[in-house]
Coordinates of C-alpha atoms in Angstrom, one line a residue:
Chain F
M23 CA 4.3 34.7 -68.0
K24 CA 7.8 35.8 -67.8
R25 CA 7.7 36.3 -64.0
G26 CA 4.4 34.6 -63.3
Y27 CA 6.4 31.9 -61.2
L28 CA 7.3 34.5 -58.7
F29 CA 3.9 34.4 -57.1
W30 CA 4.1 30.7 -56.7
L31 CA 7.6 30.8 -55.5
G32 CA 6.7 33.6 -53.1
M33 CA 3.9 31.4 -51.7
F34 CA 6.2 28.5 -51.5
V35 CA 8.9 30.4 -49.4
V36 CA 6.6 32.4 -47.3
G37 CA 4.4 29.2 -46.4
G38 CA 7.5 27.3 -45.6
F39 CA 8.9 30.1 -43.4
L40 CA 5.9 30.5 -41.7
I41 CA 5.5 26.8 -40.7
F42 CA 9.0 26.9 -39.6
V43 CA 8.6 30.1 -37.5
I44 CA 5.4 28.6 -35.9
G45 CA 7.2 25.3 -35.1
I46 CA 10.0 27.1 -33.5
F47 CA 7.6 29.3 -31.6
L48 CA 5.8 26.2 -30.2
L49 CA 9.1 24.5 -29.3
G50 CA 10.4 27.6 -27.9
Q51 CA 7.4 28.1 -25.8
K52 CA 7.8 24.7 -24.5
E53 CA 11.4 25.3 -23.7
K54 CA 10.7 28.8 -22.2
I55 CA 13.0 30.5 -24.8
F56 CA 10.9 33.4 -25.4
E57 CA 9.4 33.7 -21.7
E58 CA 10.6 35.3 -18.7
T59 CA 12.1 32.6 -16.5
F60 CA 14.0 32.1 -13.3
V61 CA 16.4 29.5 -12.1
L62 CA 16.4 27.2 -9.1
H63 CA 19.1 24.7 -8.0
T64 CA 18.5 21.4 -6.2
Y65 CA 20.8 18.6 -5.3
F66 CA 20.2 14.8 -5.3
D67 CA 22.3 11.8 -4.5
D68 CA 20.8 10.0 -7.3
V69 CA 18.8 11.6 -10.2
A70 CA 17.5 8.2 -11.4
G71 CA 18.0 8.8 -15.2
L72 CA 16.6 12.4 -15.0
R73 CA 17.8 14.3 -18.1
S74 CA 18.1 17.8 -19.3
G75 CA 14.9 19.1 -20.8
A76 CA 12.8 16.9 -18.5
P77 CA 9.6 18.7 -17.6
V78 CA 9.2 20.4 -14.1
R79 CA 5.7 20.1 -12.7
L80 CA 3.9 21.9 -9.8
S81 CA 0.6 20.4 -8.9
G82 CA 0.9 18.1 -12.2
I83 CA 1.2 21.3 -14.3
D84 CA 4.2 22.1 -16.5
I85 CA 6.1 25.1 -15.2
G86 CA 9.4 24.6 -16.6
V87 CA 12.3 22.4 -17.7
V88 CA 15.3 20.8 -16.2
E89 CA 17.9 23.2 -17.6
S90 CA 21.1 21.1 -16.8
I91 CA 22.5 18.3 -14.6
H92 CA 26.0 18.6 -13.3
L93 CA 27.9 15.8 -11.9
P94 CA 29.6 16.5 -8.4
A95 CA 32.8 18.0 -8.2
Q96 CA 34.3 15.4 -6.1
P97 CA 33.4 11.7 -5.4
G98 CA 30.7 11.4 -2.9
G99 CA 29.1 14.7 -3.6
R100 CA 25.6 15.4 -4.7
V101 CA 24.3 16.0 -8.2
E102 CA 23.3 19.5 -9.1
V103 CA 20.1 19.9 -11.1
V104 CA 19.3 23.5 -12.6
L105 CA 15.7 24.2 -13.2
K106 CA 14.3 26.7 -15.5
L107 CA 10.9 27.7 -14.5
D108 CA 8.2 30.4 -15.4
K109 CA 8.6 33.7 -13.7
D110 CA 4.9 33.5 -13.1
V111 CA 5.2 30.5 -10.7
Q112 CA 7.8 32.1 -8.6
K113 CA 5.5 33.3 -6.0
L114 CA 3.9 29.9 -5.8
I115 CA 7.3 28.1 -4.9
K116 CA 8.3 28.7 -1.3
K117 CA 11.6 28.4 0.3
D118 CA 10.8 25.1 2.0
A119 CA 9.4 23.6 -1.4
L120 CA 10.7 19.9 -2.1
A121 CA 11.8 18.8 -5.4
V122 CA 11.1 14.9 -6.2
I123 CA 11.9 13.0 -9.2
Q124 CA 9.0 10.9 -10.4
T125 CA 8.4 8.5 -13.1
E126 CA 5.7 9.2 -15.7
G127 CA 3.6 6.0 -15.7
L128 CA 5.3 2.7 -14.8
V129 CA 8.1 2.7 -17.3
G130 CA 7.8 6.3 -18.5
D131 CA 10.4 9.3 -18.5
K132 CA 11.5 10.7 -15.3
I133 CA 10.1 14.1 -14.4
L134 CA 10.7 16.5 -11.6
A135 CA 7.9 17.6 -9.4
I136 CA 8.0 20.3 -6.9
T137 CA 5.7 20.5 -4.0
G138 CA 4.7 24.2 -3.2
G139 CA 5.9 24.2 0.4
S140 CA 4.3 25.9 3.4
L141 CA 2.3 29.1 3.2
Q142 CA 4.3 30.8 6.0
A143 CA 7.6 30.5 4.1
P144 CA 8.8 33.2 1.9
S145 CA 8.7 32.7 -1.9
V146 CA 11.9 31.6 -3.6
A147 CA 14.4 34.1 -5.3
D148 CA 16.1 33.6 -8.5
A149 CA 19.0 31.0 -8.4
D150 CA 17.9 29.8 -5.0
T151 CA 18.4 26.2 -3.7
I152 CA 15.6 24.2 -2.9
Q153 CA 15.5 20.8 -0.7
S154 CA 15.1 17.4 -2.6
R155 CA 13.9 14.0 -1.8
S156 CA 15.7 11.1 -3.4
P157 CA 13.6 9.0 -5.7
I158 CA 12.3 5.6 -4.5
A159 CA 14.7 2.9 -5.9
L160 CA 12.5 0.5 -7.9
G161 CA 15.2 -2.2 -7.4
A162 CA 14.8 -1.9 -3.6
I163 CA 11.0 -2.1 -3.7
L164 CA 11.2 -5.1 -5.9
E165 CA 13.7 -6.6 -3.5
S166 CA 11.3 -6.2 -0.6
F167 CA 8.4 -7.5 -2.6
D168 CA 10.5 -10.7 -3.2
E169 CA 11.1 -11.0 0.4
T170 CA 7.6 -10.5 1.3
A171 CA 6.5 -13.0 -1.2
Q172 CA 9.1 -15.6 -0.1
Y173 CA 7.7 -15.1 3.4
M174 CA 4.0 -15.2 2.3
R175 CA 5.0 -18.6 0.5
A176 CA 6.6 -20.0 3.7
V177 CA 3.3 -19.0 5.7
T178 CA 0.9 -20.5 3.0
R179 CA 3.1 -23.6 3.0
S180 CA 2.8 -23.9 6.8
L181 CA -1.0 -23.1 6.6
D182 CA -1.3 -25.8 3.9
G183 CA 0.2 -28.3 6.4
I184 CA -2.0 -27.2 9.1
T185 CA -5.3 -27.4 6.9
A186 CA -4.1 -30.7 5.8
Q187 CA -3.6 -32.0 9.4
I188 CA -7.1 -30.5 10.4
H189 CA -8.6 -32.3 7.3
S190 CA -7.1 -35.6 8.4
G191 CA -8.6 -35.1 11.8
R192 CA -5.1 -34.7 13.5
G193 CA -4.2 -32.5 16.3
T194 CA -6.5 -30.7 18.6
I195 CA -8.3 -28.6 16.1
G196 CA -8.7 -31.4 13.7
K197 CA -10.1 -33.6 16.4
L198 CA -12.4 -30.9 17.6
V199 CA -13.8 -30.5 14.1
Y200 CA -13.9 -34.1 12.9
D201 CA -13.9 -36.2 16.2
D202 CA -17.4 -36.6 17.6
S203 CA -16.2 -38.3 20.7
F204 CA -15.0 -34.9 22.1
Y205 CA -18.5 -33.4 21.5
N206 CA -20.1 -36.5 23.1
R207 CA -17.9 -36.3 26.1
M208 CA -18.5 -32.6 26.6
L209 CA -22.4 -33.2 26.2
D210 CA -22.2 -36.0 28.7
M211 CA -20.1 -33.9 31.1
T212 CA -22.7 -31.0 30.8
E213 CA -25.5 -33.3 31.4
K214 CA -23.7 -34.6 34.6
G215 CA -22.9 -31.1 35.7
D216 CA -26.5 -30.3 35.1
S217 CA -27.8 -33.0 37.4
V218 CA -25.1 -32.1 39.9
F219 CA -26.4 -28.5 40.0
V220 CA -30.0 -29.7 40.3
A221 CA -29.0 -32.1 43.3
M222 CA -27.1 -29.1 44.9
F223 CA -30.2 -26.9 44.5
R224 CA -32.3 -29.4 46.2
E225 CA -29.7 -30.1 49.0
T226 CA -29.5 -26.4 49.6
I227 CA -33.2 -26.0 49.8
R228 CA -33.4 -29.1 52.1
L229 CA -30.8 -27.3 54.4
G230 CA -32.7 -24.3 54.6
Q231 CA -35.8 -26.3 55.6
V232 CA -33.8 -28.1 58.3
V233 CA -32.5 -24.9 59.6
Q234 CA -35.9 -23.3 59.6
H235 CA -37.2 -26.5 61.3
V236 CA -34.5 -26.2 64.0
A237 CA -35.1 -22.5 64.6
A238 CA -38.8 -23.2 65.0
S239 CA -38.2 -25.9 67.5
T240 CA -35.8 -23.9 69.6
D241 CA -38.2 -21.2 69.6
S242 CA -41.0 -23.4 71.0
I243 CA -38.7 -25.0 73.5
I244 CA -37.7 -21.5 74.8
R245 CA -41.3 -20.5 74.9
R246 CA -42.3 -23.7 76.8
I247 CA -39.5 -23.0 79.3
Q248 CA -40.5 -19.5 79.9
S249 CA -44.0 -20.5 80.4
G250 CA -42.8 -22.8 83.1
Q251 CA -43.8 -25.9 81.2
G252 CA -41.7 -29.1 81.3
T253 CA -39.1 -30.1 83.9
L254 CA -36.8 -27.3 83.0
G255 CA -39.5 -24.6 83.0
A256 CA -40.9 -26.1 86.4
L257 CA -37.4 -26.1 87.8
I258 CA -36.8 -22.6 87.0
Y259 CA -40.2 -20.8 87.4
R260 CA -41.9 -23.0 90.1
D261 CA -41.3 -22.4 93.8
D262 CA -43.4 -25.1 95.3
L263 CA -41.0 -27.7 93.7
H264 CA -38.4 -26.8 96.4
N265 CA -39.2 -29.3 98.8
I266 CA -39.8 -32.3 96.2
T267 CA -36.4 -31.2 94.9
V268 CA -34.5 -31.3 98.2
D269 CA -35.9 -34.9 98.6
A270 CA -35.1 -35.8 95.1
I271 CA -31.5 -34.2 95.6
A272 CA -31.2 -36.0 98.8
A273 CA -32.1 -39.3 97.1
A274 CA -29.8 -38.4 94.3
R275 CA -26.9 -37.9 96.7
D276 CA -27.4 -41.3 98.4
S277 CA -27.2 -42.7 94.7
L278 CA -24.2 -40.8 94.0
N279 CA -22.6 -41.8 97.1
A280 CA -23.3 -45.4 96.4
L281 CA -22.0 -44.7 92.9
F282 CA -18.9 -43.0 94.0
R283 CA -18.1 -45.8 96.4
K284 CA -18.3 -48.3 93.7
I285 CA -16.2 -46.2 91.5
S286 CA -13.5 -45.9 94.3
A287 CA -13.7 -49.6 94.7
G288 CA -12.7 -49.8 91.0
E289 CA -16.1 -51.5 90.0
G290 CA -17.7 -50.8 86.6
L291 CA -16.6 -49.2 83.6
L292 CA -15.9 -45.8 85.2
G293 CA -14.1 -47.3 88.2
R294 CA -12.1 -49.3 85.8
A295 CA -11.2 -46.2 83.8
I296 CA -10.1 -44.5 86.9
S297 CA -8.2 -47.2 88.5
D298 CA -7.0 -48.8 85.3
T299 CA -3.5 -47.1 84.1
T300 CA -3.8 -48.3 80.6
W301 CA -7.1 -46.6 80.0
P302 CA -5.8 -42.8 79.4
T303 CA -3.5 -44.0 76.4
A304 CA -6.5 -45.8 74.8
M305 CA -8.5 -42.7 75.2
D306 CA -5.6 -40.7 73.8
S307 CA -5.4 -42.8 70.7
V308 CA -9.2 -42.4 70.3
I309 CA -9.1 -38.7 70.7
W310 CA -6.1 -38.5 68.1
T311 CA -8.0 -40.6 65.5
L312 CA -11.2 -38.6 66.1
T313 CA -9.1 -35.4 65.6
R314 CA -7.5 -36.6 62.4
L315 CA -10.9 -37.8 61.1
S316 CA -12.1 -34.4 61.7
D317 CA -9.0 -32.8 59.8
E318 CA -9.7 -35.0 56.9
L319 CA -13.1 -34.0 56.8
V320 CA -12.2 -30.4 56.8
D321 CA -9.7 -30.9 53.8
I322 CA -12.3 -32.9 51.8
S323 CA -14.8 -30.2 52.3
K324 CA -12.1 -27.6 51.3
L325 CA -11.3 -29.6 48.1
T326 CA -14.8 -30.3 47.2
R327 CA -15.7 -26.5 47.4
L328 CA -12.6 -25.9 45.1
G329 CA -13.6 -28.6 42.6
M330 CA -17.0 -27.2 42.6
L331 CA -15.9 -23.8 42.0
S332 CA -13.7 -24.9 39.1
F333 CA -16.4 -27.0 37.7
A334 CA -18.8 -24.0 38.1
E335 CA -16.2 -21.8 36.1
N336 CA -15.6 -24.5 33.3
M337 CA -19.4 -24.7 32.9
E338 CA -19.7 -21.0 32.7
A339 CA -17.0 -20.8 30.1
L340 CA -18.6 -23.6 28.1
K341 CA -21.8 -21.6 28.2
H342 CA -20.2 -18.6 26.6
N343 CA -18.1 -20.7 24.3
W344 CA -19.2 -20.6 20.5
L345 CA -19.3 -24.3 20.3
F346 CA -21.6 -25.0 23.2
R347 CA -23.5 -21.7 23.2
G348 CA -26.2 -23.2 21.2
Y349 CA -26.5 -26.2 23.2
F350 CA -27.1 -24.2 26.4
E351 CA -29.4 -21.7 24.6
R352 CA -31.4 -24.7 23.3
R353 CA -31.8 -26.1 26.7
G354 CA -32.8 -22.6 28.2
F355 CA -30.0 -20.6 28.6
W356 CA -29.3 -19.8 32.5
S357 CA -26.6 -18.0 33.9
R358 CA -24.3 -18.5 37.0
T359 CA -25.6 -15.1 38.2
E360 CA -29.1 -16.2 38.7
F361 CA -27.9 -19.3 40.6
E362 CA -25.6 -17.0 42.7
E363 CA -28.5 -14.6 43.5
Y364 CA -30.5 -17.6 44.7
Y365 CA -27.4 -18.7 46.6
E366 CA -26.8 -15.3 48.1
K367 CA -30.5 -15.0 49.1
R368 CA -30.5 -18.4 50.8
K369 CA -27.2 -17.6 52.6
A370 CA -28.8 -14.2 53.8
E371 CA -31.8 -16.3 55.2
L372 CA -29.3 -18.5 56.8
R373 CA -27.4 -15.7 58.4
E374 CA -30.7 -14.6 59.7
Y375 CA -31.6 -17.8 61.3
E376 CA -27.9 -18.0 62.7
K377 CA -28.5 -14.5 64.2
R378 CA -31.6 -15.7 65.8
L379 CA -30.0 -18.9 67.0
K380 CA -27.3 -16.9 68.5
A381 CA -29.8 -14.7 70.3
Q382 CA -31.5 -17.8 71.5
E383 CA -28.0 -19.3 72.5
K384 CA -27.4 -16.1 74.5
E385 CA -30.8 -16.5 76.3
L386 CA -29.9 -20.1 77.0
R387 CA -26.6 -19.1 78.4
R388 CA -28.3 -16.8 80.7
Q389 CA -30.8 -19.4 81.8
A390 CA -27.9 -21.9 82.3
R391 CA -26.3 -19.0 84.5
Q392 CA -29.5 -19.1 86.6
L393 CA -29.5 -22.9 86.7
Q394 CA -25.9 -22.9 88.0
E395 CA -27.1 -20.3 90.6
M396 CA -29.9 -22.5 91.6
R397 CA -27.5 -25.6 91.8
R398 CA -25.2 -23.7 94.0
R399 CA -28.2 -22.8 96.2
I400 CA -29.1 -26.4 96.3
D401 CA -25.6 -27.4 97.1
E402 CA -25.7 -25.0 100.0
Q403 CA -29.0 -26.4 101.3
M404 CA -27.5 -30.0 100.8
K405 CA -24.6 -28.9 103.0
Q406 CA -27.0 -27.5 105.5
L407 CA -29.0 -30.8 105.4
Q408 CA -25.9 -32.7 105.9
E409 CA -24.9 -30.5 109.0
Q410 CA -28.4 -31.1 110.5
E411 CA -28.1 -34.8 109.9
K412 CA -24.8 -34.7 111.7
Q413 CA -26.3 -32.8 114.5
Q414 CA -29.1 -35.1 114.8
G415 CA -27.3 -38.2 114.3
Chain U
M20 CA 37.9 1.5 -61.4
H21 CA 40.2 4.1 -62.9
D22 CA 37.1 6.0 -64.2
V23 CA 35.5 6.1 -61.0
F24 CA 38.5 7.9 -59.2
E25 CA 38.7 10.1 -62.2
Q26 CA 35.0 11.0 -61.9
V27 CA 35.5 11.6 -58.1
G28 CA 38.5 13.9 -58.8
R29 CA 36.4 15.7 -61.3
Y30 CA 33.6 16.2 -59.1
M31 CA 36.1 17.6 -56.5
L32 CA 37.1 20.2 -59.0
F33 CA 33.5 20.8 -59.8
V34 CA 32.6 21.6 -56.3
R35 CA 35.6 23.7 -56.1
Q36 CA 34.6 25.6 -59.1
F37 CA 31.1 26.0 -57.5
F38 CA 32.5 27.6 -54.4
R39 CA 34.7 29.9 -56.3
S40 CA 31.8 31.0 -58.6
L41 CA 30.0 32.3 -55.7
L42 CA 32.7 35.1 -55.6
R43 CA 31.9 35.9 -59.2
R44 CA 29.4 38.6 -60.4
P45 CA 26.8 38.7 -61.5
L46 CA 25.1 36.2 -59.2
D47 CA 22.1 35.6 -61.4
G48 CA 19.6 36.2 -58.7
L49 CA 16.5 36.1 -61.0
E50 CA 17.7 32.8 -62.6
T51 CA 18.3 31.4 -59.1
L52 CA 14.8 32.3 -58.1
R53 CA 13.3 31.0 -61.3
Q54 CA 15.1 27.6 -60.7
T55 CA 13.9 27.6 -57.0
H56 CA 10.4 27.8 -58.2
E57 CA 11.3 25.0 -60.6
I58 CA 12.7 22.9 -58.1
G59 CA 10.8 23.8 -54.9
S60 CA 7.4 25.1 -55.8
K61 CA 6.7 22.5 -58.4
S62 CA 7.9 19.8 -56.3
L63 CA 5.6 20.8 -53.5
L64 CA 2.8 18.7 -54.7
L65 CA 4.7 15.6 -55.0
V66 CA 6.6 16.2 -51.6
G67 CA 3.3 17.2 -49.9
V68 CA 1.5 14.2 -51.0
A69 CA 4.4 11.8 -49.9
G70 CA 4.7 13.5 -46.5
L71 CA 1.0 13.2 -46.0
S72 CA 1.0 9.7 -46.9
I73 CA 3.9 8.8 -44.9
G74 CA 2.3 10.5 -41.7
M75 CA -0.8 8.6 -42.3
V76 CA 0.9 5.2 -42.8
L77 CA 3.0 5.8 -39.8
A78 CA 0.0 6.6 -37.7
M79 CA -1.8 3.4 -39.0
Q80 CA 1.1 1.2 -38.6
T81 CA 2.2 2.1 -35.2
S82 CA -1.4 2.6 -33.6
S83 CA -2.1 -0.9 -33.1
T84 CA 1.3 -1.8 -31.7
L85 CA 1.3 1.2 -29.3
A86 CA -2.2 0.2 -28.3
R87 CA -0.9 -3.3 -27.2
F88 CA 1.3 -1.6 -24.5
G89 CA -1.3 1.1 -23.7
G90 CA 0.6 3.8 -25.1
R91 CA -1.6 5.1 -27.8
G92 CA -1.3 8.6 -26.2
L93 CA 2.3 8.3 -27.3
L94 CA 1.5 8.3 -31.0
P95 CA 1.7 11.8 -31.7
S96 CA 5.2 12.0 -30.1
M97 CA 6.2 9.1 -32.0
I98 CA 5.1 10.4 -35.4
A99 CA 6.7 13.7 -34.5
V100 CA 10.1 12.3 -33.6
A101 CA 10.2 9.9 -36.5
V102 CA 9.1 12.6 -39.0
L103 CA 10.9 15.5 -37.8
R104 CA 14.3 13.7 -37.1
E105 CA 14.4 11.4 -40.1
I106 CA 11.6 10.5 -42.3
G107 CA 10.6 14.1 -43.3
P108 CA 14.2 15.0 -44.5
I109 CA 15.0 11.7 -46.0
I110 CA 11.7 11.3 -48.0
T111 CA 12.0 15.0 -49.3
A112 CA 15.6 14.6 -50.4
L113 CA 14.7 11.2 -52.2
V114 CA 11.7 12.7 -53.8
V115 CA 13.6 15.8 -55.0
S116 CA 16.3 13.8 -56.2
G117 CA 14.3 11.6 -58.3
R118 CA 12.2 14.6 -59.7
V119 CA 14.8 17.4 -59.8
G120 CA 17.9 15.5 -60.2
A121 CA 16.8 13.8 -63.4
G122 CA 15.3 17.1 -64.7
I123 CA 18.7 18.9 -64.2
A124 CA 20.9 16.4 -65.4
A125 CA 18.8 15.8 -68.6
Q126 CA 18.4 19.6 -69.1
L127 CA 22.0 20.4 -68.8
G128 CA 23.0 17.2 -70.7
S129 CA 20.9 18.1 -73.7
M130 CA 22.4 21.7 -73.6
R131 CA 25.9 20.1 -73.6
V132 CA 25.2 17.7 -76.5
T133 CA 23.6 20.3 -78.5
E134 CA 26.7 22.4 -77.8
Q135 CA 24.6 25.4 -76.3
I136 CA 26.9 25.5 -73.3
D137 CA 29.9 25.6 -75.8
A138 CA 28.2 28.5 -77.7
M139 CA 27.7 30.3 -74.4
E140 CA 31.4 30.0 -73.6
V141 CA 32.2 31.3 -77.0
A142 CA 29.9 34.2 -76.4
A143 CA 31.9 35.2 -73.2
L144 CA 29.0 34.3 -71.1
Y145 CA 29.6 32.5 -68.0
P146 CA 27.5 29.2 -68.3
F147 CA 28.8 27.6 -65.1
G148 CA 27.4 30.5 -63.2
Y149 CA 24.2 30.6 -65.0
L150 CA 23.5 27.0 -65.2
V151 CA 25.2 25.4 -62.5
R152 CA 25.5 27.8 -59.8
T153 CA 21.8 28.9 -60.1
R154 CA 20.7 25.3 -59.8
I155 CA 22.6 24.2 -56.8
L156 CA 22.0 27.3 -54.8
A157 CA 18.1 26.7 -55.7
C158 CA 18.5 23.1 -54.3
L159 CA 20.1 24.6 -51.2
I160 CA 17.1 26.8 -50.7
A161 CA 14.3 24.7 -51.8
V162 CA 15.1 21.3 -50.1
P163 CA 14.9 22.7 -46.4
I164 CA 11.6 24.5 -47.4
L165 CA 10.3 21.4 -49.0
T166 CA 11.4 19.4 -45.9
I167 CA 9.3 21.8 -43.6
Y168 CA 6.2 21.3 -45.8
A169 CA 6.8 17.5 -45.8
D170 CA 7.2 17.3 -41.9
F171 CA 4.2 19.6 -41.3
L172 CA 2.1 17.6 -43.7
A173 CA 3.3 14.2 -42.3
L174 CA 2.3 15.6 -38.9
M175 CA -1.2 16.4 -40.4
G176 CA -1.6 13.0 -42.1
G177 CA -0.8 11.5 -38.6
Y178 CA -3.6 13.7 -37.1
V179 CA -6.1 12.8 -39.7
I180 CA -5.6 9.2 -38.7
M181 CA -5.7 9.9 -35.0
F182 CA -8.8 12.0 -35.5
F183 CA -10.7 9.3 -37.0
Q184 CA -9.5 6.6 -34.6
Q185 CA -9.7 8.5 -31.4
N186 CA -11.4 11.9 -32.2
I187 CA -8.4 13.7 -30.7
S188 CA -8.4 17.6 -30.8
L189 CA -5.6 19.2 -32.9
K190 CA -4.4 21.2 -30.0
L191 CA -3.9 18.0 -27.8
Y192 CA -2.3 16.3 -30.9
F193 CA 0.3 19.0 -31.3
D194 CA 0.9 19.4 -27.6
S195 CA 1.6 15.5 -27.4
A196 CA 3.5 15.8 -30.7
I197 CA 6.1 18.3 -29.3
R198 CA 6.5 16.6 -26.1
F199 CA 9.8 14.8 -26.9
I200 CA 10.7 17.5 -29.4
D201 CA 13.2 20.2 -28.8
L202 CA 15.1 22.8 -30.9
Q203 CA 18.2 20.6 -30.7
T204 CA 16.2 18.0 -32.8
V205 CA 14.6 20.1 -35.2
L206 CA 17.3 22.6 -36.2
P207 CA 20.0 20.0 -37.2
A208 CA 17.4 17.9 -39.1
V209 CA 16.4 20.9 -41.0
A210 CA 20.0 22.0 -41.6
K211 CA 21.0 18.7 -42.8
T212 CA 18.4 18.9 -45.7
A213 CA 20.5 21.9 -46.9
V214 CA 23.4 19.4 -47.3
F215 CA 20.9 17.1 -49.1
G216 CA 20.1 20.0 -51.6
F217 CA 23.7 20.5 -52.1
I218 CA 24.2 16.8 -52.8
I219 CA 21.3 16.7 -55.2
G220 CA 22.1 19.7 -57.0
S221 CA 25.8 19.4 -57.4
I222 CA 25.5 15.7 -58.5
A223 CA 22.9 16.5 -60.9
T224 CA 24.4 19.5 -62.6
F225 CA 27.8 17.6 -62.5
T226 CA 26.4 14.7 -64.4
G227 CA 24.5 16.9 -66.8
Y228 CA 27.2 19.4 -67.3
Y229 CA 29.6 16.8 -68.4
T230 CA 27.4 14.8 -70.4
R231 CA 28.9 12.8 -73.5
H232 CA 28.1 10.4 -76.3
G233 CA 25.1 12.4 -77.5
T234 CA 21.6 11.9 -77.0
H235 CA 22.2 8.5 -75.4
G236 CA 24.4 10.2 -72.9
V237 CA 21.8 12.4 -71.8
G238 CA 19.6 9.5 -70.7
Q239 CA 22.5 8.0 -69.0
S240 CA 23.3 11.3 -67.1
A241 CA 19.7 11.5 -66.1
M242 CA 19.8 8.1 -64.6
I243 CA 23.3 8.4 -63.0
A244 CA 22.1 11.7 -61.5
V245 CA 19.2 10.1 -59.7
V246 CA 21.0 6.8 -58.6
L247 CA 24.0 9.0 -57.3
S248 CA 22.3 11.7 -55.6
S249 CA 19.8 9.2 -53.9
L250 CA 22.6 7.1 -52.9
F251 CA 24.7 9.9 -51.4
V252 CA 21.8 11.5 -49.8
I253 CA 21.5 8.2 -47.8
V254 CA 25.2 7.9 -47.1
A255 CA 25.5 11.4 -46.2
D256 CA 22.5 11.0 -43.9
V257 CA 24.3 8.4 -41.8
L258 CA 27.3 10.8 -41.3
L259 CA 25.1 13.7 -40.5
V260 CA 23.1 11.8 -38.0
K261 CA 26.2 10.6 -36.3
L262 CA 27.6 14.1 -36.4
T263 CA 24.3 15.5 -35.0
L264 CA 24.3 13.1 -32.0
I265 CA 27.9 14.1 -31.4
L266 CA 27.1 17.8 -31.4
F267 CA 23.6 17.9 -29.7
G268 CA 23.5 14.8 -28.0

């Protein structure tokens, strides 16, 4: 047994040594001691607690460690961070890669993450310097959160007040929601507007009928004149009436002479009007009053038209309002467009009538000119008759 | 009090004698190896069981606490840091000081009271070299190796618990375990166990070598060796940790 212990001693020492070597190898692998590495430099204004030995990650995979961190040489300078990275990943890190300090978890250790950079850029060389982005200060974020929270608190308080006012039925919205009188008034207004529209429709239809009737009457008059019927027709188209006319005219002339004499003597209303000097003033006043009245009427009609347009627009808005849409829909929704179409149609019809009336007016004017010509001829004959009377008398 | 300082002075002379004895031949290498076996290999079971148990206890105790903060994934790292930095070395040192310190002191004490040491001196042998130097050197070699075993087994103990709790793989466990560990952590921690070994060996041999008052003195020496070596291991640990932090950060 003299040296039997040596086996166990050997086992003891070799086992311990193996464990130690494996441990060192594992740690060395983590710290890239036995691997080929390259060095990168980056500079930060603030490393936010990053420490030597912190892992460096590319796309979330550990590719090296922070070798060392150096304070700036002078005040205001940037902190130099030296990174020791796997040689294998050198080709994956481009010259425009960015180093960012991140926190592992919410309160975890600081790590350094590298973004690979653009595909076009060349890969980094050993001891190159890459750009960095300063870490976000948690304090600044919390401060901003605090401000936002305060603002939200103020907004909530204000909304609280508004809601309370609405609940208590105060203010426009409160009254709109809780006061029935507004709804009732609107309902009443809508009903009135409805009846006004119905009346307007009826009046428009009646107006159309009247115009149609007038046009028809005018038509028949003209036809009668043209066919020589009636006084005017006979006067224009029948020659046998000449002698009768001359007699009638002579009689008329006598009557007129008598009338003129009376007028000249200042008898009757017309005589007084001519001889009385105060008469024109009174007439002026009457004419002025009439003119004013007509102006007033024009104004009123304009205002009425404006009022109706506004009302129609309000009603149109109400029809599209969420609050009243349902009401209009229940009553059989109708749009202003339909009314406008009907109105336009009626207007076109009226224009057509107007055109026909104008044509008839033209015809009438033409006939009036013929009448004037006839009158002139009558006057000439009258003069001849007077001359014959003088020669006889 | 006078005695205490006298003993301190004698201890200093004893340590000086040890360092001077290193220059003296023969080195009694075979005896040193035998002592290493006595101190190291034979303590392995004790140290291994202690390390395994400590690892398991650490995992069980801290698992629920870490789970409350959602940090159960950090458990391997926590066990590794605690074990490799402090618990492994100190547990090993205390176990060895209890088992070996008493053994050495009792052995040397009985040799002293039975005048075997005096006989060796008379025979012109070099008892200090053969009895003291070999044991101190054996402690210097064995305690660091025992610490490595204790560390490894404590980590394995933690793994056993984590395996049953979370069914975690061994690779993931060790990957997580070494996350916050670097060589600057491990090497000083292992190196300081050599100091612990020296403290245990020197105090045990000192108390045994200078045993007086017969067989009663042997028991006294064994007790004093255990008490003092354990105490000085802990006190030295405070200083060494501070020194490590100053040197390696």
